[in-house]
Coordinates of C-alpha atoms in Angstrom, one line a residue:
M1 CA 133.4 144.6 99.8
M2 CA 134.5 146.6 102.5
V3 CA 137.5 146.5 104.5
G4 CA 137.8 148.8 107.5
Q5 CA 140.8 151.1 108.1
G6 CA 140.7 153.4 111.2
G7 CA 137.1 152.9 111.5
Q8 CA 136.7 154.1 107.7
P9 CA 135.1 151.8 105.5
V10 CA 136.9 151.3 102.0
V11 CA 134.6 150.1 99.1
I12 CA 136.6 147.9 96.8
L13 CA 134.1 146.1 94.9
P14 CA 130.7 147.6 93.4
E15 CA 127.7 147.1 94.7
G16 CA 125.7 144.1 94.0
T17 CA 129.0 142.1 93.1
Q18 CA 128.9 138.4 94.4
R19 CA 132.0 136.6 95.7
Y20 CA 132.7 133.3 96.7
V21 CA 135.9 132.2 98.1
G22 CA 137.9 128.9 98.8
R23 CA 136.0 125.7 99.5
D24 CA 132.4 127.5 98.6
A25 CA 134.2 129.0 95.4
Q26 CA 135.2 125.3 94.7
R27 CA 132.1 123.6 95.6
L28 CA 129.8 125.6 93.6
N29 CA 131.7 125.5 90.5
I30 CA 132.1 121.9 90.7
L31 CA 128.4 121.5 91.2
A32 CA 127.7 123.8 88.2
A33 CA 129.8 121.7 85.7
R34 CA 128.4 118.3 87.1
V35 CA 124.6 119.6 86.6
I36 CA 125.6 119.8 83.1
A37 CA 127.1 116.5 83.0
E38 CA 124.1 114.6 84.7
T39 CA 121.8 116.5 81.8
V40 CA 123.5 114.8 79.3
R41 CA 124.7 111.8 80.7
T42 CA 121.3 110.2 80.3
T43 CA 121.9 110.4 76.3
L44 CA 124.9 108.4 76.2
G45 CA 125.0 105.1 74.5
P46 CA 122.8 103.1 72.2
K47 CA 120.0 102.9 74.5
G48 CA 120.3 106.6 75.5
M49 CA 117.1 109.0 75.8
D50 CA 116.6 112.0 73.9
K51 CA 116.1 115.7 75.0
M52 CA 113.2 118.0 73.9
L53 CA 114.9 121.6 73.8
V54 CA 112.3 124.4 73.1
D55 CA 113.6 128.0 72.8
S56 CA 112.4 131.1 73.4
L57 CA 110.4 131.2 70.0
G58 CA 108.9 127.8 70.5
D59 CA 111.2 126.1 68.0
I60 CA 111.7 122.5 69.0
V61 CA 114.7 120.4 68.6
I62 CA 114.8 117.0 69.4
T63 CA 118.2 115.1 69.8
N64 CA 120.6 112.9 72.0
D65 CA 123.2 114.6 70.1
G66 CA 125.5 115.8 73.3
A67 CA 127.1 119.0 71.0
T68 CA 123.6 120.0 70.0
I69 CA 122.0 119.5 73.3
L70 CA 124.8 121.7 75.1
E71 CA 124.7 124.2 72.0
Q72 CA 120.9 124.7 72.5
I73 CA 120.6 125.2 76.2
D74 CA 120.9 128.4 77.6
V75 CA 123.5 128.8 80.5
Q76 CA 124.9 131.4 82.7
H77 CA 127.0 129.8 85.3
P78 CA 130.6 130.4 84.4
A79 CA 131.9 127.1 85.4
A80 CA 129.0 125.4 83.3
K81 CA 129.8 127.5 80.2
M82 CA 133.4 126.0 80.7
I83 CA 132.1 122.4 80.4
I84 CA 129.7 123.6 77.1
E85 CA 133.4 124.6 75.7
I86 CA 134.7 121.1 75.8
A87 CA 131.8 119.7 73.7
K88 CA 132.7 122.3 71.3
T89 CA 136.0 121.6 71.1
Q90 CA 135.3 117.6 70.6
D91 CA 132.8 118.1 68.0
K92 CA 135.3 120.2 66.0
E93 CA 138.2 118.0 66.6
A94 CA 136.8 114.5 66.6
G95 CA 133.3 114.9 65.6
D96 CA 132.1 112.8 68.0
G97 CA 132.4 111.7 71.7
T98 CA 130.8 114.9 73.2
T99 CA 128.8 113.1 75.3
S100 CA 131.7 110.9 76.8
A101 CA 133.9 113.9 77.3
V102 CA 131.3 115.9 79.1
V103 CA 130.4 112.8 81.3
I104 CA 134.1 112.2 82.4
A105 CA 134.8 115.8 83.0
G106 CA 131.7 115.9 85.5
E107 CA 132.9 112.5 87.0
L108 CA 136.3 113.8 87.4
L109 CA 135.3 116.6 89.5
A110 CA 132.8 114.5 91.7
K111 CA 135.7 112.4 92.3
A112 CA 137.7 115.6 93.0
E113 CA 135.4 116.8 95.5
E114 CA 135.3 113.7 97.5
L115 CA 139.3 114.4 98.0
L116 CA 138.8 118.0 98.8
D117 CA 136.4 116.7 101.7
Q118 CA 139.2 114.7 103.0
N119 CA 141.4 118.1 103.3
I120 CA 143.5 117.0 100.2
H121 CA 144.8 120.3 98.6
P122 CA 143.5 121.2 95.2
S123 CA 147.2 121.4 93.6
I124 CA 147.9 118.1 94.7
I125 CA 144.8 116.7 92.8
I126 CA 145.9 118.8 89.8
K127 CA 149.2 117.2 89.7
G128 CA 147.9 113.6 90.3
Y129 CA 145.2 114.4 87.4
T130 CA 147.8 115.8 85.3
L131 CA 150.0 112.5 85.4
A132 CA 147.0 110.4 85.1
A133 CA 146.1 112.2 82.0
E134 CA 149.4 111.9 80.6
K135 CA 149.2 108.0 81.1
A136 CA 146.1 107.8 79.5
Q137 CA 147.4 109.2 76.2
E138 CA 150.1 106.8 76.7
I139 CA 147.9 103.8 77.0
I140 CA 145.6 104.8 74.2
D141 CA 148.7 104.9 71.8
K142 CA 149.8 101.4 72.9
I143 CA 146.3 99.9 72.6
A144 CA 145.0 101.8 69.6
I145 CA 144.8 99.1 66.6
S146 CA 146.0 99.9 63.5
V147 CA 143.9 99.7 60.4
E148 CA 144.1 100.0 56.4
P149 CA 142.4 103.5 56.3
D150 CA 140.4 102.7 53.4
N151 CA 139.2 99.5 54.4
E152 CA 135.6 99.5 53.7
E153 CA 134.5 97.0 56.1
T154 CA 136.1 98.8 59.2
L155 CA 135.0 102.2 58.0
T156 CA 131.2 101.1 57.8
K157 CA 131.7 99.7 61.4
I158 CA 132.9 102.8 62.6
A159 CA 130.2 104.9 61.4
S160 CA 127.5 102.1 62.5
T161 CA 128.8 102.8 65.9
S162 CA 128.5 106.5 65.5
V163 CA 124.8 106.3 64.2
T164 CA 123.6 103.7 66.8
G165 CA 121.7 105.1 69.6
K166 CA 120.5 108.3 67.5
N167 CA 117.2 108.5 66.1
A168 CA 117.9 107.4 62.7
E169 CA 119.2 104.2 64.1
S170 CA 116.9 102.1 62.2
H171 CA 118.6 102.8 59.0
K172 CA 121.9 102.7 60.4
E173 CA 123.5 100.1 57.6
L174 CA 122.1 102.6 55.0
L175 CA 123.4 105.9 56.8
A176 CA 127.0 104.3 57.7
K177 CA 127.4 103.0 53.8
L178 CA 126.4 106.7 52.5
A179 CA 128.6 108.1 55.1
V180 CA 131.7 106.0 53.9
N181 CA 131.3 106.4 50.1
A182 CA 130.9 110.1 50.7
V183 CA 134.4 110.5 52.7
K184 CA 135.9 107.8 50.4
Q185 CA 134.9 109.9 47.2
V186 CA 136.1 113.2 48.5
A187 CA 139.3 111.8 50.2
E188 CA 142.6 112.9 48.7
K189 CA 145.9 111.2 48.8
L190 CA 149.2 113.1 49.9
D191 CA 152.6 111.4 50.3
S192 CA 150.7 107.9 51.3
K193 CA 148.4 109.6 53.8
Y194 CA 144.7 110.7 53.4
V195 CA 143.3 114.2 54.0
V196 CA 139.6 114.7 54.2
D197 CA 137.6 118.1 53.5
I198 CA 134.2 117.6 55.0
D199 CA 133.1 120.7 53.6
N200 CA 133.2 119.1 50.2
I201 CA 129.9 116.9 51.6
K202 CA 127.0 118.8 50.9
L203 CA 123.8 117.5 53.1
E204 CA 120.8 119.1 51.7
K205 CA 118.0 118.3 53.5
K206 CA 114.2 118.0 52.3
E207 CA 111.3 116.7 54.5
G208 CA 108.7 113.9 52.8
G209 CA 109.4 110.4 51.9
S210 CA 111.3 108.0 54.3
V211 CA 114.8 108.1 55.8
K212 CA 115.6 105.2 53.4
D213 CA 115.1 107.5 50.6
T214 CA 118.1 109.4 51.8
Q215 CA 120.6 109.0 49.1
L216 CA 124.2 109.8 47.5
I217 CA 124.5 111.8 44.4
R218 CA 127.9 111.7 42.8
G219 CA 127.6 115.4 42.4
V220 CA 125.8 118.5 43.5
V221 CA 122.1 118.9 44.2
I222 CA 121.4 122.8 44.1
D223 CA 118.3 124.1 46.0
K224 CA 117.1 126.5 43.0
E225 CA 115.4 126.1 39.5
R226 CA 115.6 127.0 36.1
V227 CA 115.2 130.7 35.3
H228 CA 113.0 130.5 32.4
P229 CA 110.1 128.0 31.8
R230 CA 111.4 127.4 28.1
M231 CA 114.3 126.3 29.2
P232 CA 115.3 122.2 28.8
K233 CA 114.3 120.4 32.0
K234 CA 117.2 117.7 31.3
I235 CA 120.1 117.4 29.7
E236 CA 122.4 114.5 29.1
G237 CA 126.1 115.2 28.4
A238 CA 126.0 118.5 30.0
K239 CA 128.7 121.0 29.3
I240 CA 128.7 123.3 32.8
A241 CA 129.7 126.8 32.8
L242 CA 130.2 128.5 36.3
I243 CA 130.2 132.4 35.8
N244 CA 130.3 134.9 39.0
E245 CA 129.2 138.2 37.3
A246 CA 125.7 139.4 36.6
L247 CA 124.6 138.6 33.4
E248 CA 123.1 142.1 33.2
V249 CA 123.7 145.3 31.7
K250 CA 126.5 147.2 33.4
K251 CA 125.8 150.2 35.5
T252 CA 128.4 152.5 35.4
E253 CA 130.6 152.5 38.3
T254 CA 130.3 156.5 39.1
D255 CA 126.7 158.5 39.1
A256 CA 126.3 159.3 35.4
K257 CA 123.3 160.9 33.5
I258 CA 122.2 160.4 30.0
N259 CA 120.0 162.6 28.4
I260 CA 117.7 161.6 25.8
T261 CA 116.0 164.2 23.3
S262 CA 114.4 162.1 20.8
P263 CA 112.5 158.8 20.5
D264 CA 115.2 157.6 17.9
Q265 CA 117.8 158.0 20.6
L266 CA 115.7 156.0 23.2
Y267 CA 115.4 153.3 20.6
A268 CA 119.0 153.3 19.9
F269 CA 119.8 153.0 23.4
L270 CA 117.5 149.9 24.3
E271 CA 118.5 148.3 21.1
Q272 CA 122.2 148.9 22.5
E273 CA 121.3 147.3 25.9
E274 CA 119.6 144.4 24.1
K275 CA 122.8 144.0 21.7
M276 CA 124.9 143.8 24.9
L277 CA 122.8 141.1 26.4
Q278 CA 122.3 139.2 23.3
E279 CA 126.3 139.2 23.0
M280 CA 126.8 138.0 26.5
V281 CA 124.4 134.9 26.0
E282 CA 126.3 134.3 22.3
Q283 CA 129.7 134.1 24.1
V284 CA 128.5 131.6 26.7
A285 CA 126.7 129.5 23.8
A286 CA 129.9 129.6 21.3
T287 CA 131.8 127.8 24.1
G288 CA 129.6 125.0 23.3
A289 CA 128.1 125.2 27.2
N290 CA 124.6 124.1 27.5
V291 CA 124.3 124.5 31.0
L292 CA 125.0 127.6 33.3
F293 CA 125.1 128.3 36.9
C294 CA 125.6 132.1 37.5
Q295 CA 126.3 133.3 41.2
K296 CA 124.7 136.7 40.5
G297 CA 121.4 137.7 39.0
I298 CA 120.4 137.2 35.1
D299 CA 118.6 140.0 33.4
D300 CA 114.7 138.7 31.9
L301 CA 116.2 139.5 28.4
A302 CA 119.2 137.5 29.0
Q303 CA 117.3 134.4 29.9
H304 CA 114.9 134.7 26.9
Y305 CA 118.1 134.3 24.8
L306 CA 119.3 131.5 26.9
A307 CA 116.2 129.5 26.6
K308 CA 116.3 130.1 23.0
A309 CA 119.8 128.8 22.7
G310 CA 118.7 125.6 24.6
I311 CA 120.8 126.3 27.7
L312 CA 119.5 125.5 30.9
A313 CA 120.6 128.0 33.6
V314 CA 120.2 128.8 37.4
R315 CA 121.1 132.3 38.8
R316 CA 122.0 133.6 42.5
V317 CA 123.6 130.2 43.3
K318 CA 125.4 130.4 46.5
K319 CA 129.4 130.8 46.6
S320 CA 130.1 127.6 48.5
D321 CA 127.8 125.7 46.0
M322 CA 129.7 127.3 43.1
E323 CA 133.0 125.8 44.7
K324 CA 131.3 122.7 45.2
L325 CA 130.3 122.4 41.7
A326 CA 133.8 123.3 40.5
K327 CA 135.0 120.5 42.2
A328 CA 132.5 118.0 41.2
T329 CA 132.4 118.8 37.6
G330 CA 135.8 120.1 36.9
A331 CA 134.6 123.5 35.9
K332 CA 136.6 126.8 36.4
I333 CA 134.6 129.6 37.9
V334 CA 134.8 132.6 35.7
T335 CA 134.4 136.1 36.4
N336 CA 134.0 137.8 33.2
V337 CA 131.9 136.2 30.5
K338 CA 134.2 137.3 27.8
D339 CA 136.9 135.3 29.4
L340 CA 134.8 132.2 29.2
T341 CA 136.6 129.3 27.1
S342 CA 135.6 125.6 26.0
E343 CA 138.5 124.6 28.3
D344 CA 136.9 126.4 31.7
L345 CA 133.4 123.8 31.1
G346 CA 132.9 121.2 33.3
Y347 CA 131.2 117.7 32.5
A348 CA 128.2 116.0 34.1
E349 CA 126.3 113.0 32.6
L350 CA 122.9 114.5 33.6
V351 CA 121.7 117.9 34.8
E352 CA 118.0 117.9 35.5
E353 CA 115.4 119.7 37.3
R354 CA 113.1 117.5 39.6
K355 CA 110.4 118.3 42.3
V356 CA 111.4 116.9 45.5
A357 CA 108.6 117.6 48.3
G358 CA 106.9 120.2 46.2
E359 CA 109.8 122.2 45.3
N360 CA 112.4 122.0 42.2
M361 CA 115.8 121.5 42.5
I362 CA 118.6 120.8 40.2
F363 CA 120.6 117.7 40.4
V364 CA 123.9 117.7 38.8
E365 CA 125.1 113.7 38.6
G366 CA 127.5 111.5 37.0
C367 CA 130.6 113.5 37.4
K368 CA 133.8 111.7 36.2
N369 CA 135.5 111.9 39.4
P370 CA 133.9 114.0 42.0
K371 CA 135.6 115.9 44.4
A372 CA 132.5 117.2 46.0
V373 CA 129.3 115.0 46.4
T374 CA 125.8 115.6 48.0
I375 CA 123.8 113.6 50.4
L376 CA 120.1 114.4 50.1
I377 CA 118.5 113.6 53.2
R378 CA 114.8 112.7 53.3
G379 CA 112.3 111.9 56.4
G380 CA 108.8 112.0 57.2
T381 CA 109.0 115.6 59.4
E382 CA 111.5 118.2 59.8
H383 CA 112.5 116.5 63.3
V384 CA 113.4 113.3 61.7
V385 CA 115.4 115.3 58.7
D386 CA 117.3 117.1 61.6
E387 CA 118.4 114.3 63.5
V388 CA 119.5 112.2 60.5
E389 CA 121.8 115.1 59.5
R390 CA 123.3 115.1 62.7
A391 CA 123.8 111.5 62.7
L392 CA 125.1 111.9 59.3
E393 CA 127.6 114.4 60.2
D394 CA 129.0 112.5 63.5
A395 CA 129.4 109.3 61.0
I396 CA 131.1 111.4 58.5
K397 CA 133.4 113.0 60.7
V398 CA 134.4 109.5 62.7
V399 CA 135.2 107.9 59.2
K400 CA 137.5 110.9 58.3
D401 CA 139.1 110.4 61.7
V402 CA 140.1 106.8 60.6
M403 CA 141.0 107.6 57.2
E404 CA 143.2 110.0 58.4
D405 CA 144.9 108.5 61.4
G406 CA 144.2 104.7 60.8
A407 CA 143.8 103.9 64.4
I408 CA 140.6 102.1 66.2
L409 CA 139.7 101.4 69.8
P410 CA 136.9 99.1 70.8
G411 CA 134.1 101.1 72.0
G412 CA 131.3 99.8 74.7
G413 CA 133.1 101.5 77.6
A414 CA 136.1 98.6 76.7
T415 CA 138.8 101.4 76.5
E416 CA 137.7 103.0 79.6
L417 CA 138.1 99.9 81.4
E418 CA 141.4 99.5 80.5
L419 CA 142.5 103.0 80.9
S420 CA 141.1 102.5 84.4
I421 CA 142.9 99.4 85.4
K422 CA 146.0 100.4 83.7
I423 CA 145.8 104.0 85.6
D424 CA 145.1 102.3 89.1
E425 CA 148.2 100.2 88.7
F426 CA 150.2 103.4 87.9
A427 CA 148.9 105.0 90.7
K428 CA 150.9 102.5 93.0
Q429 CA 154.3 103.0 91.4
V430 CA 153.6 106.9 92.0
G431 CA 152.8 106.7 95.8
G432 CA 152.5 109.7 98.2
K433 CA 149.2 111.9 98.2
E434 CA 149.0 111.8 94.6
Q435 CA 148.2 108.1 94.3
L436 CA 144.8 109.2 95.8
A437 CA 144.3 111.4 92.9
I438 CA 145.6 109.1 90.2
E439 CA 143.1 106.3 91.7
S440 CA 140.3 108.8 91.6
F441 CA 140.9 109.5 87.9
A442 CA 141.1 105.8 87.0
E443 CA 137.6 105.5 88.9
A444 CA 136.3 108.5 87.2
L445 CA 136.7 106.7 84.0
K446 CA 134.6 103.8 84.9
I447 CA 131.4 106.3 84.6
I448 CA 131.2 105.2 80.9
P449 CA 130.7 101.6 81.1
K450 CA 128.6 102.1 84.1
T451 CA 126.4 105.0 82.4
L452 CA 126.0 102.5 79.0
A453 CA 124.7 99.9 81.5
E454 CA 122.6 102.4 83.6
N455 CA 120.9 103.8 80.2
A456 CA 120.1 100.3 79.0
G457 CA 118.2 99.6 82.4
L458 CA 120.8 96.8 83.7
D459 CA 122.0 96.4 87.1
T460 CA 125.0 98.7 87.2
I461 CA 127.1 97.2 89.9
D462 CA 126.5 93.5 88.5
V463 CA 127.2 94.5 85.1
L464 CA 130.7 96.7 86.1
V465 CA 132.1 93.9 88.2
K466 CA 131.7 91.3 85.6
A467 CA 132.9 93.5 82.8
I468 CA 135.8 94.2 85.1
S469 CA 136.7 90.6 85.9
E470 CA 136.4 89.7 82.4
H471 CA 138.5 92.2 80.8
K472 CA 141.2 91.6 83.3
N473 CA 140.9 87.6 82.2
K474 CA 139.8 88.1 78.5
G475 CA 141.6 91.2 77.2
K476 CA 141.3 94.6 76.6
A477 CA 138.3 94.4 73.9
I478 CA 135.8 93.5 76.8
G479 CA 133.2 96.3 77.1
V480 CA 129.4 96.4 78.0
D481 CA 127.1 94.7 75.3
V482 CA 124.0 96.6 76.4
F483 CA 121.9 94.6 73.9
G484 CA 122.8 91.5 75.7
G485 CA 123.2 92.7 79.2
E486 CA 126.6 90.7 79.2
P487 CA 130.3 91.8 78.9
A488 CA 131.4 91.1 75.3
D489 CA 134.3 91.4 72.8
M490 CA 133.7 94.9 71.2
I491 CA 135.8 94.3 68.1
E492 CA 134.0 91.1 67.6
R493 CA 130.8 92.8 67.7
G494 CA 132.0 95.5 65.7
V495 CA 131.8 98.1 68.1
I496 CA 134.8 100.3 67.4
E497 CA 135.6 103.8 67.7
P498 CA 138.5 106.2 66.1
A499 CA 141.3 106.8 68.6
R500 CA 141.3 110.2 67.9
V501 CA 138.0 110.5 69.7
K502 CA 139.0 108.7 73.1
R503 CA 142.3 111.0 72.9
Q504 CA 140.8 114.1 72.6
A505 CA 137.7 112.9 75.0
I506 CA 140.3 112.4 77.9
K507 CA 142.4 115.5 76.8
S508 CA 139.7 117.9 77.2
A509 CA 138.0 116.6 80.0
S510 CA 141.0 116.1 82.2
E511 CA 142.1 119.8 81.2
V512 CA 138.7 121.5 82.1
A513 CA 138.5 119.7 85.7
I514 CA 141.8 120.9 86.2
M515 CA 141.2 124.5 85.0
I516 CA 137.7 124.3 87.4
L517 CA 139.9 122.7 90.6
R518 CA 142.3 125.7 90.0
I519 CA 139.8 128.2 90.9
D520 CA 139.6 129.4 94.6
D521 CA 137.9 132.6 94.0
V522 CA 134.9 133.6 92.0
I523 CA 134.0 137.4 91.6
A524 CA 130.6 137.7 89.7
A525 CA 129.6 141.4 88.7
K526 CA 126.3 142.3 89.3
L527 CA 123.9 141.0 86.3
S528 CA 123.3 144.2 83.9
K529 CA 119.1 144.8 83.4
G530 CA 117.5 142.7 81.0
E531 CA 119.8 139.5 81.8
G532 CA 117.7 137.0 83.4
K533 CA 118.2 135.0 86.3
G534 CA 119.5 131.9 84.7
G535 CA 117.5 130.0 81.9
E536 CA 116.6 126.2 81.7
M537 CA 117.1 125.5 85.3
G538 CA 116.0 128.4 86.7
G539 CA 116.9 130.3 89.8
G540 CA 120.5 130.5 91.6
M541 CA 121.9 127.8 93.3
G542 CA 123.7 128.5 96.7
G543 CA 123.3 132.0 95.8
M544 CA 125.1 131.8 92.4
P545 CA 123.4 133.6 89.5
G546 CA 121.9 131.0 87.9
M547 CA 122.9 127.7 87.5
M548 CA 121.5 127.3 83.8

């Protein structure tokens, strides 16, 4: 960038810097955001299509989970990166509705562009969008339906709605039931409210078998095997010790040198080592433990003594698994074998080593009231197992939302239609130029029912007109039934979603749209060597560094 001053050019920005100002900057940012929204839009709803993503190493991911798609694609455009951020936030906060959030953000920007073309200033659009977003939150709070947080039927419908449209849909009843049972098992009640830490639900994947072999284990599955073949494979009425120190001869902390001058001394030295290991094992056995999980290593000789004592031992167990074992069995993790007492032991009806898909795994089952559980996911191929895992993750998160908040909304685009109608009425009360922006916000929300119909191969305009008219006449639960191709009552159909998902989707979509509209100057430094010109969708667009 150069500015002339008395005939002398002044260089302000370094060579190779790209700068877009005013309308150009807005146009390109909106375009980038819309490309991302269009990418995931076809995946929305029960009839959504899948994406196949191939990374630079040739690894394949096949999914229609918005969060996964946006996480996997390589994006360079700064505005596109901002859109991806909302998908991540949505996933963290609500667990579902990532595609909806991104699609709404893209449509808000598309509608804003139409207003910019009519020479309406961005700050007026921003003000209108801010008012509309606040109104949307108010409306959601009003129309949200309170439910009993531990009502199994409602929770199963919620989980089922979340799984619908994923690859695992044919087994949605099973997966919904598993998600509900798992969340209810780990939920803890604090002052009449539930708190769910979903880290206590472990998803263990193993290819082979069918999706219907997926099961919930009231305990923990560890992807390890016994350390010694002479140890028992199966222990009923297991008393479990958890130790996070190595069952090995202690090494000195400082560098030490031991001089041995005669065979007797060597023999005594080895005997002492043996004795130390034997004592360690005796201390474990003395507490009555018959199963031992060790976070660190177990010496070969210690393995021999443990096998002799009839103790099933597993070594190098992950820290997270040790914590889950403690929560499931009621055992305490002990740092020093000497401190281990019978009170520190946990209990399980059964600890068994089983072969799953050709690999040994340790099953800890039948824990009394486990606060940690495992879902063992099965499926024909790696991609199926991965997609079932993604479906279960979403289902678990939405069940958690409802258990914690106790509020639901109708799905199938019904909530968006209600918001659209109500915000449109609100626009007329506001008046002025802001009214146009609020009306655009209301119009943008129709993108959800419209996309649901589009992805199901229905006549979009016809379905939308019918849905809006029935929604006004028959009530706020009318949405688009993509299976029947007609408007229908979503609550009756059991298509329900947590209020938290909708609240967060509209919050993050409007915030990112407003943030992108505020930008009127983009100064992009020259790409450093080795950086490509955009990933998946290659090339620049309008001279910008690669869109994606």
